[in-house]
């Protein structure tokens, strides 16, 4: 399972002004919303963080969405344009197949039906979600939506678990979808999803035996696209008091804490989506598929998608196909391939909300027992001193003799899911003897060091994840850690060791020393940079030339060593690296270093370039897809990419027309929480909480981000009031 965010790297196009309308409301609707707004108070603190207080949970949701829109409406809107399968209406024909994929996997009619059937408490929240956004648009007629002039209460039922663009496709690609549904000679471009996303998240839970004050501590460190995980607090008189990160447009705290417990989600590779080879038969000009020796009719659905072209919306209709497994998504080896998945559900949305109000470990486990969250692992800690880890949550029961990362036979019910595993059956760890837990999108079988669950006790599809270099780094640190405080946890979380180079650099040096004669030009060219790397301690640093050489060189090596997410039967990142080095020849290691030296000399006149000179943090506008400019102000960043083992993640690359590397993904919202008699917490955001370049909170945390200097979280209202910058009701 992989996550994608297809619009983070493209330029946002807007419809013509004739299609942009201010929100319209009836007198009675406006009166209702004005009345609700008076039941909500938003206090903005000195960092621009919104603390939302409502009489009811629904009031808090109303204020939460209003505040999100104040901070960055365009990101709220774009997330739902994507989930509605309407990107092509904004961005043009090249997104046709991305929209088709969404419409095949997420059924709008089912979402509408779920809304009508939802429990009254959930309907209230859904209504308030829509009301909060619509009231914002009414009060801000100057805001011009790209497409959505009115938000419906069923929208959140399209996207129910919190991850950015979480869609499980079992490894199917957009190009395969286009090949199947596109017409002969179809030259329409498409935007391919990034399958092997080279980032991740880190979560640590440290038990009382390992902390200075005998309280559990949780470290929350999602690695996401910058500015897609804002910070907020929501409280109500119905027992809600949650603080943390929310994905734009969602109404629950995705990664965060309340006064009783905290939860951190890391992306999981648990198998939750499977591919089936269908035997298709044509009979009397109709399509059938074979299932248990019977022929069943293939369900056909017409899907019409509109795309923007020269200012007009052009419709294109596809005939889509479904079997009892799900939509047909591709053709492989002459067989139609269907996908069985669980990409949205009302239960998942319920679970996402219920966990935020958990009062204890028992409560949180009850939320987990809903078994509806498909995309996340969970790292947990609470005020009772409990720490816990769950590897996934929604895990279908399957035949363990089959490799479910491959296409399976769709003609028999032997390959059907057989219900769901109980939470007690999935890979988990509660209060291990070592006193700590960690996950860095890595195997759960090192989650608690030597006290981790054992792989032989679980079917392979339950934990195909392998080890990676962040996982090695986390286990190294936590194994030797003791007397943890918030600051000590933050320091470990900001450990910049690039663990992969403990493997790569010795191999490079050995290859050079064994194979390059001292009298050759190559020796003279490489001896100085080799010496720099030989004397390096493998820690990324702003003033380190070795970091520059190593990072740039590693990206030139065999791409397999970058693969973090693995499927059943595959070697993991660490194993792939060891295998690569075992077979590596001098030509596999030394010419890539030469290439890096030449590129640095061409760009900067010298290869002796400090990492901070080229690894930069820049935010020049509030656009979703940022442009970068070497001539404009930027900050040097000392930490490196997660793929090479850095716990603080900063994924940077050279952009169009830039010589330097600019970060776009990695540490976003980061938080450390201690669960004592009172909550103590510190947090940090990439840049700032506002998406408005004119706001002082657009870039006010950037220097702290650069230095890893966290701010104090204002959790209790008396503290919020002491640091209040603005207090108001929505609409004022």
XYZ file of C-alpha atoms in Angstrom:
732
model
C 0.000 0.000 0.000
C 1.313 3.407 -0.953
C 0.187 6.986 -0.509
C 0.197 9.659 -3.106
C -0.453 13.342 -3.416
C -0.627 13.915 -7.136
C -1.235 17.624 -7.046
C 1.717 18.581 -4.838
C 4.076 18.789 -7.821
C 1.914 20.469 -10.428
C 0.815 24.032 -10.941
C -2.702 24.879 -9.865
C -4.846 26.210 -12.690
C -8.014 28.140 -12.020
C -11.290 28.224 -13.834
C -12.329 31.425 -15.521
C -13.686 34.131 -13.290
C -17.164 33.614 -14.708
C -17.304 30.273 -12.875
C -16.339 31.699 -9.496
C -19.219 32.572 -7.182
C -19.505 33.743 -3.627
C -21.340 31.465 -1.231
C -25.117 32.010 -1.329
C -27.384 31.334 1.656
C -31.032 31.604 2.562
C -32.009 33.893 5.397
C -32.880 30.977 7.676
C -29.626 29.150 6.901
C -27.593 32.269 7.595
C -29.389 32.811 10.887
C -28.669 29.222 11.901
C -24.972 29.540 11.141
C -24.695 32.899 12.860
C -26.258 31.363 15.959
C -23.832 28.429 15.871
C -20.868 30.738 15.392
C -21.734 32.434 18.671
C -21.286 29.072 20.416
C -17.720 28.861 19.131
C -14.703 30.835 20.291
C -11.394 30.766 18.438
C -8.292 31.989 20.244
C -5.204 32.471 18.108
C -2.014 32.233 20.135
C 1.266 34.020 19.488
C 2.201 31.438 16.844
C -1.116 31.777 15.046
C -2.282 28.362 16.252
C -6.069 28.158 16.513
C -7.497 26.926 19.817
C -11.161 26.228 19.111
C -13.696 26.050 21.959
C -17.252 24.946 21.316
C -20.255 24.183 23.468
C -20.662 20.833 21.670
C -18.375 18.612 19.613
C -20.255 19.790 16.535
C -19.561 23.411 17.458
C -15.860 22.604 17.797
C -15.857 21.007 14.334
C -17.613 24.085 12.911
C -14.907 26.338 14.343
C -12.129 23.961 13.369
C -13.052 24.006 9.689
C -13.612 27.744 9.733
C -10.118 28.195 11.196
C -8.573 25.816 8.666
C -10.101 27.830 5.838
C -8.724 31.029 7.340
C -5.265 29.482 7.310
C -5.310 27.842 3.886
C -8.636 27.418 2.087
C -7.039 26.351 -1.189
C -5.526 23.248 0.420
C -8.820 22.374 2.097
C -10.572 22.656 -1.246
C -7.957 20.832 -3.303
C -8.062 17.756 -1.099
C -11.765 17.390 -1.830
C -11.459 18.190 -5.522
C -9.102 15.225 -5.673
C -11.368 12.917 -3.636
C -14.350 13.848 -5.811
C -12.399 12.824 -8.908
C -12.621 16.315 -10.376
C -8.991 17.381 -10.762
C -9.397 17.448 -14.540
C -11.968 20.223 -14.217
C -9.272 22.387 -12.694
C -6.006 21.096 -14.156
C -6.952 19.745 -17.527
C -6.906 16.583 -19.577
C -3.705 15.117 -18.128
C -5.583 14.262 -14.925
C -8.337 12.258 -16.623
C -6.981 8.898 -15.562
C -6.215 10.061 -12.049
C -9.852 11.109 -11.751
C -11.004 7.836 -13.275
C -8.980 5.922 -10.717
C -10.577 7.848 -7.865
C -14.076 7.308 -9.231
C -13.430 3.571 -9.607
C -12.194 3.269 -6.027
C -14.346 5.802 -4.173
C -18.081 5.655 -4.816
C -19.803 9.009 -4.327
C -23.258 7.438 -4.177
C -22.091 5.133 -1.386
C -20.730 8.124 0.528
C -24.064 9.926 0.185
C -25.916 6.821 1.372
C -23.556 6.469 4.337
C -24.308 10.045 5.334
C -28.039 9.401 5.328
C -27.569 6.257 7.446
C -24.949 7.719 9.791
C -25.508 7.777 13.538
C -26.997 11.088 14.732
C -23.775 12.094 16.505
C -21.767 11.610 13.315
C -24.327 13.428 11.178
C -24.004 16.436 13.468
C -20.247 16.474 12.961
C -20.590 16.085 9.211
C -23.117 18.906 9.050
C -20.846 21.149 11.077
C -17.902 20.312 8.825
C -19.824 21.620 5.804
C -21.343 24.527 7.699
C -17.958 25.734 8.919
C -16.520 25.873 5.400
C -19.646 27.316 3.792
C -19.916 30.014 6.455
C -16.282 30.912 5.833
C -16.962 31.292 2.112
C -20.030 33.422 2.837
C -18.028 35.700 5.117
C -15.135 35.917 2.663
C -16.577 36.680 -0.795
C -13.103 37.775 -1.886
C -11.993 34.127 -1.731
C -12.382 32.540 -5.139
C -12.648 28.740 -4.997
C -10.966 26.828 -7.779
C -14.100 24.696 -8.213
C -16.112 23.999 -5.063
C -18.423 26.869 -4.223
C -20.411 24.786 -1.754
C -19.295 21.923 0.490
C -21.590 19.000 1.251
C -21.724 17.123 4.578
C -20.989 13.792 2.875
C -17.630 14.969 1.513
C -15.630 13.607 4.521
C -17.035 10.154 3.784
C -14.914 10.105 0.634
C -11.748 10.260 2.719
C -11.982 8.664 6.095
C -8.662 7.820 7.731
C -6.476 10.925 7.785
C -3.561 10.108 5.514
C -2.768 12.491 2.695
C -4.330 11.004 -0.395
C -4.268 7.469 0.963
C -5.360 5.146 -1.837
C -4.579 1.428 -1.839
C -4.209 -0.050 -5.313
C -2.271 -3.227 -4.657
C 0.619 -1.937 -6.751
C -1.389 -1.030 -9.853
C -0.174 2.049 -11.703
C -1.941 4.883 -13.464
C -0.251 3.866 -16.723
C -1.859 0.416 -16.483
C -5.244 2.023 -15.921
C -4.734 4.260 -18.948
C -3.644 1.301 -21.073
C -6.832 -0.575 -20.157
C -9.410 2.198 -20.418
C -7.727 4.422 -22.980
C -8.658 4.155 -26.645
C -6.245 3.028 -29.325
C -3.816 5.796 -30.137
C -4.785 7.690 -26.982
C -2.096 10.327 -26.564
C -3.533 11.887 -23.426
C -0.830 12.585 -20.870
C -1.272 11.416 -17.313
C 0.326 11.983 -13.934
C 1.762 8.777 -12.531
C 1.480 8.146 -8.839
C 4.778 7.890 -7.008
C 4.871 4.207 -6.065
C 8.018 4.060 -3.942
C 7.618 7.220 -1.905
C 11.034 7.973 -0.432
C 9.936 9.439 2.858
C 8.009 8.210 5.863
C 7.260 8.994 9.499
C 8.746 8.281 12.914
C 6.922 7.478 16.128
C 8.483 6.789 19.543
C 6.730 5.825 22.783
C 8.843 5.749 25.932
C 7.556 4.139 29.109
C 7.948 5.388 32.699
C 10.946 3.135 33.399
C 12.985 5.062 30.826
C 11.920 8.624 31.646
C 13.319 11.075 34.184
C 9.998 11.770 35.905
C 8.274 8.410 35.562
C 5.810 9.607 32.898
C 5.236 8.142 29.460
C 6.440 10.279 26.540
C 5.231 10.188 22.925
C 7.215 11.554 19.964
C 5.139 12.474 16.914
C 7.092 12.983 13.688
C 5.133 12.582 10.451
C 7.073 13.153 7.247
C 4.723 14.717 4.741
C 4.613 17.303 2.018
C 5.346 20.605 3.743
C 2.339 22.680 4.825
C -0.183 19.846 4.556
C -0.358 19.041 8.265
C -1.340 22.166 10.267
C -1.481 22.433 14.042
C -4.730 23.042 15.935
C -6.606 22.390 19.181
C -10.309 21.544 19.497
C -12.271 21.448 22.749
C -15.914 21.177 23.778
C -18.102 20.844 26.840
C -18.835 17.264 25.707
C -15.417 15.986 26.780
C -13.398 16.847 23.685
C -9.926 18.275 24.219
C -7.550 17.223 21.469
C -4.389 18.852 20.179
C -2.207 17.999 17.220
C -2.026 17.792 13.468
C -4.959 17.635 11.108
C -4.856 17.023 7.383
C -6.438 19.985 5.596
C -10.198 19.602 5.338
C -10.632 16.821 7.885
C -12.407 17.341 11.177
C -10.450 15.095 13.532
C -6.978 15.345 15.020
C -5.026 12.838 12.969
C -1.792 12.722 14.960
C -1.856 14.191 18.428
C -3.052 13.821 21.994
C -5.685 14.639 24.561
C -5.213 14.979 28.318
C -5.262 11.191 28.713
C -3.347 9.691 25.804
C -1.621 10.312 22.493
C -1.393 8.618 19.128
C 1.127 8.794 16.308
C 0.437 7.158 12.945
C 3.134 5.891 10.616
C 2.355 4.655 7.128
C 1.854 0.917 6.990
C 2.596 -1.627 4.307
C 0.153 -4.179 5.717
C -1.641 -5.830 2.793
C -5.109 -4.248 2.569
C -5.668 -4.382 -1.201
C -5.404 -7.417 -3.487
C -5.324 -8.084 -7.217
C -7.345 -10.819 -8.906
C -6.879 -12.323 -12.366
C -10.342 -12.652 -13.902
C -11.333 -15.134 -16.578
C -13.530 -13.051 -18.878
C -15.939 -14.736 -21.297
C -18.047 -13.103 -24.027
C -21.465 -14.685 -24.470
C -24.255 -13.277 -26.629
C -22.213 -10.084 -26.926
C -22.181 -9.692 -23.143
C -19.274 -9.985 -20.733
C -19.111 -12.563 -17.968
C -16.465 -13.640 -15.466
C -15.880 -17.143 -14.179
C -16.411 -17.702 -10.467
C -16.709 -21.144 -8.826
C -17.469 -22.781 -12.220
C -20.300 -20.312 -12.891
C -20.422 -17.409 -15.309
C -21.486 -14.185 -13.628
C -22.237 -10.954 -15.511
C -19.571 -8.257 -15.508
C -21.147 -5.088 -14.114
C -20.734 -2.108 -16.441
C -20.902 1.492 -15.271
C -20.651 4.678 -17.287
C -18.309 7.215 -15.728
C -18.216 10.715 -17.197
C -15.331 12.999 -16.361
C -15.061 16.600 -17.490
C -11.730 18.190 -18.250
C -10.743 21.801 -18.738
C -9.553 22.776 -22.205
C -9.251 26.327 -23.482
C -11.567 27.585 -20.767
C -14.302 25.036 -21.485
C -15.280 21.788 -19.776
C -15.199 18.844 -22.166
C -16.913 15.592 -21.097
C -15.339 12.192 -21.660
C -17.259 9.025 -20.840
C -15.658 5.716 -19.891
C -17.352 2.332 -19.658
C -15.963 0.787 -16.500
C -16.160 -2.845 -15.411
C -16.620 -4.549 -12.049
C -16.599 -8.106 -10.703
C -17.409 -9.287 -7.193
C -13.860 -8.364 -6.214
C -14.093 -4.762 -7.352
C -13.238 -2.608 -10.381
C -11.196 -3.846 -13.318
C -8.039 -1.747 -13.246
C -5.573 -3.299 -15.700
C -4.703 -6.143 -18.033
C -1.715 -8.362 -17.326
C -0.607 -11.424 -19.242
C -3.881 -11.422 -21.144
C -6.026 -11.382 -17.982
C -8.240 -8.603 -16.726
C -7.112 -7.547 -13.262
C -9.629 -6.517 -10.632
C -8.834 -4.794 -7.348
C -10.327 -5.586 -3.968
C -9.751 -2.728 -1.524
C -11.222 -0.762 1.359
C -10.427 2.838 0.533
C -13.258 4.528 2.437
C -15.856 3.584 5.012
C -18.123 5.223 7.537
C -16.600 2.987 10.231
C -13.153 4.340 9.434
C -14.379 7.899 9.902
C -16.101 6.935 13.156
C -12.888 5.347 14.399
C -10.880 8.414 13.441
C -13.122 10.543 15.653
C -13.716 8.142 18.547
C -10.020 7.627 19.260
C -9.544 11.371 19.820
C -11.836 11.190 22.886
C -10.243 8.102 24.451
C -9.849 8.423 28.207
C -7.634 5.378 28.774
C -5.775 2.459 27.239
C -9.004 0.443 27.485
C -10.863 3.164 25.576
C -8.232 3.366 22.878
C -8.256 -0.398 22.386
C -12.038 -0.221 21.940
C -11.499 2.288 19.150
C -8.940 -0.026 17.579
C -11.480 -2.851 17.767
C -13.550 -1.070 15.112
C -10.900 -2.465 12.714
C -11.538 0.059 9.956
C -8.267 1.952 9.578
C -6.433 0.717 6.492
C -3.445 3.007 6.150
C -1.822 3.404 9.526
C 0.361 1.839 12.133
C -0.165 3.359 15.587
C 2.338 4.319 18.280
C 0.574 5.098 21.567
C 1.286 6.413 25.089
C -0.907 7.529 27.985
C -0.982 9.129 31.427
C -1.276 5.719 33.115
C 2.199 4.923 31.802
C 1.110 2.535 29.048
C 2.868 2.416 25.710
C 1.629 0.362 22.765
C 2.111 -0.343 19.090
C -0.227 -1.798 16.467
C 0.975 -2.730 13.002
C -2.034 -1.794 10.931
C -5.629 -2.266 12.017
C -7.782 -3.461 9.112
C -6.281 -6.826 8.174
C -8.326 -9.282 6.079
C -7.971 -12.999 6.809
C -6.455 -14.846 3.847
C -4.830 -18.134 2.919
C -1.262 -17.741 4.301
C 0.105 -20.196 1.724
C -0.423 -17.630 -1.054
C 1.783 -14.619 -1.740
C -0.822 -11.860 -1.566
C 1.508 -9.242 -2.986
C 1.065 -11.045 -6.311
C -2.019 -11.414 -8.495
C -4.211 -14.270 -7.227
C -6.804 -16.423 -8.983
C -10.144 -14.639 -9.215
C -12.149 -17.659 -10.398
C -12.522 -19.274 -6.970
C -13.853 -18.252 -3.567
C -10.735 -19.847 -2.057
C -9.020 -16.494 -2.625
C -11.761 -14.391 -1.072
C -11.153 -12.535 2.170
C -12.483 -14.526 5.114
C -13.439 -11.678 7.406
C -11.040 -9.559 9.456
C -8.392 -10.478 11.980
C -9.148 -9.466 15.534
C -6.884 -6.722 16.824
C -5.414 -9.220 19.285
C -4.272 -11.279 16.276
C -2.462 -8.520 14.387
C 1.165 -7.645 15.101
C 1.246 -5.536 18.263
C 3.249 -4.818 21.390
C 1.980 -3.603 24.771
C 4.331 -2.299 27.483
C 7.456 -4.251 26.427
C 10.127 -4.906 29.054
C 12.691 -2.718 27.298
C 10.491 0.311 28.017
C 10.270 1.832 24.543
C 8.631 1.359 21.143
C 9.478 2.800 17.746
C 8.313 2.634 14.179
C 9.890 4.360 11.203
C 7.821 2.735 8.427
C 9.929 -0.303 9.154
C 9.393 -3.872 10.216
C 7.340 -4.382 13.401
C 9.776 -7.119 14.345
C 12.260 -4.519 15.655
C 9.630 -2.228 17.189
C 10.826 -3.037 20.735
C 14.343 -4.237 20.038
C 14.910 -7.759 21.379
C 11.434 -7.654 22.952
C 9.703 -7.258 19.591
C 7.022 -9.583 18.212
C 8.393 -12.587 16.310
C 7.686 -12.964 12.574
C 7.031 -16.708 12.817
C 3.903 -15.965 14.856
C 2.146 -14.096 12.045
C 1.146 -14.733 8.428
C 3.450 -12.955 5.942
C 0.750 -10.654 4.540
C 0.324 -9.135 7.989
C 3.764 -7.492 8.041
C 5.613 -7.499 4.706
C 7.477 -4.362 5.799
C 11.233 -4.716 6.017
C 13.948 -2.883 7.913
C 15.205 0.490 6.775
C 18.010 2.793 7.839
C 15.819 5.054 9.973
C 14.689 1.968 11.861
C 18.295 0.999 12.532
C 19.028 4.499 13.757
C 15.985 4.605 16.063
C 16.757 1.229 17.657
C 20.392 2.263 18.198
C 19.379 5.429 20.036
C 16.530 4.013 22.106
C 18.561 0.991 23.170
C 21.057 3.214 24.935
C 18.615 5.927 26.058
C 17.589 6.484 29.677
C 16.181 9.222 31.920
C 14.292 10.682 28.976
C 12.842 14.183 29.176
C 11.000 16.033 26.420
C 14.249 17.694 25.376
C 16.134 14.384 25.324
C 13.439 12.764 23.170
C 13.525 15.736 20.802
C 17.325 15.474 20.605
C 17.109 11.796 19.665
C 14.344 12.586 17.193
C 16.700 15.099 15.590
C 19.617 12.674 15.356
C 21.059 13.322 11.903
C 23.101 10.155 11.469
C 22.804 8.901 7.886
C 23.005 5.231 8.760
C 23.250 3.957 5.211
C 26.757 5.378 4.945
C 28.026 3.062 7.656
C 27.599 0.479 4.897
C 28.336 2.493 1.752
C 31.373 4.587 2.651
C 33.635 1.726 3.860
C 32.845 -0.107 0.618
C 33.722 2.979 -1.421
C 36.994 3.514 0.435
C 37.933 -0.156 0.149
C 37.223 -0.179 -3.571
C 39.338 2.934 -4.056
C 42.278 1.715 -1.982
C 42.328 -1.764 -3.482
C 41.816 -0.881 -7.127
C 43.194 2.579 -7.868
C 46.916 2.925 -8.403
C 48.496 5.919 -6.713
C 50.147 7.020 -9.949
C 46.931 7.374 -11.953
C 44.974 10.571 -12.711
C 41.909 8.963 -11.128
C 43.751 8.581 -7.827
C 44.755 12.241 -7.875
C 41.182 13.241 -8.703
C 39.567 11.189 -5.942
C 42.067 11.076 -3.086
C 40.967 14.377 -1.519
C 37.191 13.684 -1.523
C 37.830 10.071 -0.446
C 39.846 11.377 2.490
C 37.008 13.739 3.444
C 34.574 10.822 3.422
C 36.989 8.553 5.284
C 37.215 11.067 8.136
C 33.445 11.612 8.296
C 31.316 10.392 11.247
C 28.200 9.857 9.061
C 26.244 12.719 10.664
C 24.634 15.269 8.381
C 25.613 18.809 9.270
C 25.160 22.237 7.768
C 28.927 22.812 7.523
C 29.816 19.328 6.291
C 31.381 18.799 2.848
C 31.217 15.044 3.420
C 27.416 15.201 3.737
C 27.170 16.876 0.347
C 29.435 14.322 -1.316
C 27.780 11.331 0.329
C 24.149 12.312 -0.296
C 24.724 13.296 -3.914
C 26.797 10.153 -4.530
C 24.254 7.782 -2.987
C 21.530 9.086 -5.284
C 23.733 8.038 -8.215
C 23.952 4.404 -7.071
C 21.679 1.447 -7.805
C 18.089 2.727 -7.239
C 17.044 -0.451 -5.423
C 18.820 0.780 -2.283
C 16.277 3.616 -2.065
C 13.287 1.291 -1.848
C 11.871 1.603 1.668
C 8.494 -0.115 1.294
C 8.714 -3.818 0.498
C 6.215 -6.531 -0.339
C 6.106 -10.132 0.775
C 9.166 -12.102 -0.339
C 11.233 -9.041 -1.248
C 14.532 -7.988 0.295
C 14.256 -4.897 2.456
C 16.270 -1.700 2.077
C 19.084 -2.812 4.356
C 19.298 -6.247 2.704
C 19.233 -4.677 -0.770
C 22.093 -2.392 0.196
C 24.157 -5.271 1.582
C 23.431 -7.317 -1.552
C 24.384 -4.410 -3.798
C 27.700 -3.921 -2.018
C 28.437 -7.632 -2.027
C 28.348 -7.629 -5.827
C 29.560 -4.063 -6.460
C 32.524 -3.527 -8.736
C 34.754 -0.429 -8.769
C 32.774 0.906 -11.742
C 29.594 0.750 -9.642
C 31.067 2.983 -6.939
C 33.826 5.241 -8.246
C 32.401 6.714 -11.502
C 29.272 7.938 -9.628
C 31.561 9.859 -7.272
C 33.400 11.333 -10.249
C 30.066 12.439 -11.676
C 29.145 14.188 -8.433
C 32.509 15.980 -8.301
C 32.120 17.190 -11.876
C 28.553 18.388 -11.306
C 29.538 20.310 -8.168
C 32.475 21.921 -9.966
C 30.250 22.882 -12.901
C 27.576 24.401 -10.665
C 29.683 25.997 -7.945
C 33.271 26.044 -9.164
C 34.410 23.582 -6.497
C 33.450 20.204 -5.091
C 34.113 21.402 -1.532
C 30.582 22.580 -0.885
C 29.026 22.559 2.572
C 25.696 20.740 2.838
C 23.922 23.841 4.104
C 25.074 25.813 1.065
C 22.956 23.698 -1.248
C 20.347 22.101 1.060
C 17.853 24.935 1.514
C 14.471 25.756 3.014
C 12.478 28.352 1.094
C 8.837 29.449 1.164
C 8.165 32.340 -1.163
C 4.417 32.037 -1.704
C 1.300 30.279 -0.489
C 0.973 28.224 -3.670
C 0.413 24.483 -3.395
C 3.152 23.842 -5.942
C 6.000 26.127 -4.973
C 8.572 27.615 -7.286
C 12.107 27.992 -5.960
C 14.684 30.634 -6.744
C 18.391 30.679 -5.921
C 18.305 34.479 -5.864
C 15.667 34.715 -3.150
C 16.165 34.280 0.575
C 16.388 30.733 1.921
C 17.701 28.975 5.015
C 20.452 26.333 5.192
C 19.251 22.988 6.579
C 21.714 20.650 8.253
C 19.720 17.439 8.363
C 19.259 15.130 5.415
C 16.873 12.783 3.635
C 15.012 10.066 5.499
C 15.865 7.516 2.828
C 19.499 7.492 3.987
C 18.607 7.083 7.670
C 18.138 10.605 9.002
C 15.440 10.663 11.679
C 14.611 14.321 11.032
C 13.622 14.210 7.369
C 14.312 16.862 4.767
C 13.755 15.628 1.236
C 15.301 18.155 -1.118
C 16.124 18.237 -4.796
C 17.259 20.629 -7.472
C 14.304 22.314 -9.101
C 13.841 23.782 -12.529
C 16.339 26.610 -13.005
C 17.979 26.138 -9.576
C 21.490 25.070 -8.712
C 20.683 24.444 -5.051
C 18.462 21.758 -3.543
C 15.164 22.853 -1.987
C 13.123 20.887 0.517
C 9.520 19.942 -0.231
C 8.838 17.000 2.058
C 9.848 15.656 5.456
C 9.477 17.000 8.982
C 6.227 18.941 8.974
C 4.371 18.931 12.304
C 6.628 17.486 15.026
C 5.626 17.147 18.668
C 6.835 15.595 21.918
C 4.288 15.001 24.701
C 4.780 13.997 28.329
C 1.741 12.532 30.123
C 2.147 13.562 33.753
C -0.304 15.094 36.213
C -0.557 17.830 33.617
C 0.299 17.642 29.933
C 3.664 19.009 28.921
C 4.357 19.243 25.216
C 6.565 20.962 22.678
C 5.946 21.244 18.948
C 7.313 22.613 15.714
C 6.008 23.282 12.211
C 7.694 23.650 8.856
C 7.613 27.388 8.175
C 4.466 28.450 9.961
C 0.794 27.667 10.421
C -0.615 30.158 7.927
C -0.651 29.740 4.171
C -0.978 33.487 3.683
C 2.356 35.109 2.737
C 1.133 38.363 4.280
C 0.671 36.742 7.688
C 3.457 36.964 10.245
C 2.736 33.268 10.910
C 3.637 32.274 7.359
C 7.327 31.753 8.149
C 7.678 32.546 11.840
C 8.756 29.020 12.818
C 11.294 28.638 10.029
C 14.372 29.543 12.085
C 13.256 27.159 14.837
C 12.662 24.498 12.192
C 16.185 24.995 10.923
C 17.659 24.630 14.408
C 15.265 22.037 15.854
C 14.143 24.479 18.567
C 10.609 23.496 19.592
C 7.997 25.903 20.992
C 5.906 25.179 24.080
C 2.459 23.758 23.341
C -0.336 25.773 24.963
C -2.705 22.987 25.950
C -4.618 24.487 28.881
C -6.935 27.438 28.319
C -5.346 29.554 31.039
C -2.026 29.288 29.184
C -3.657 30.005 25.838
C -5.226 33.180 27.255
C -1.827 34.382 28.510
C -0.476 34.158 24.959
C -3.639 35.149 23.074
C -3.138 37.247 19.975
C -6.754 37.322 18.821
C -10.060 36.070 20.262
C -13.202 35.922 18.128
C -16.268 34.012 17.013
C -16.210 32.632 13.442
C -17.324 35.336 11.067
C -16.086 38.244 13.128
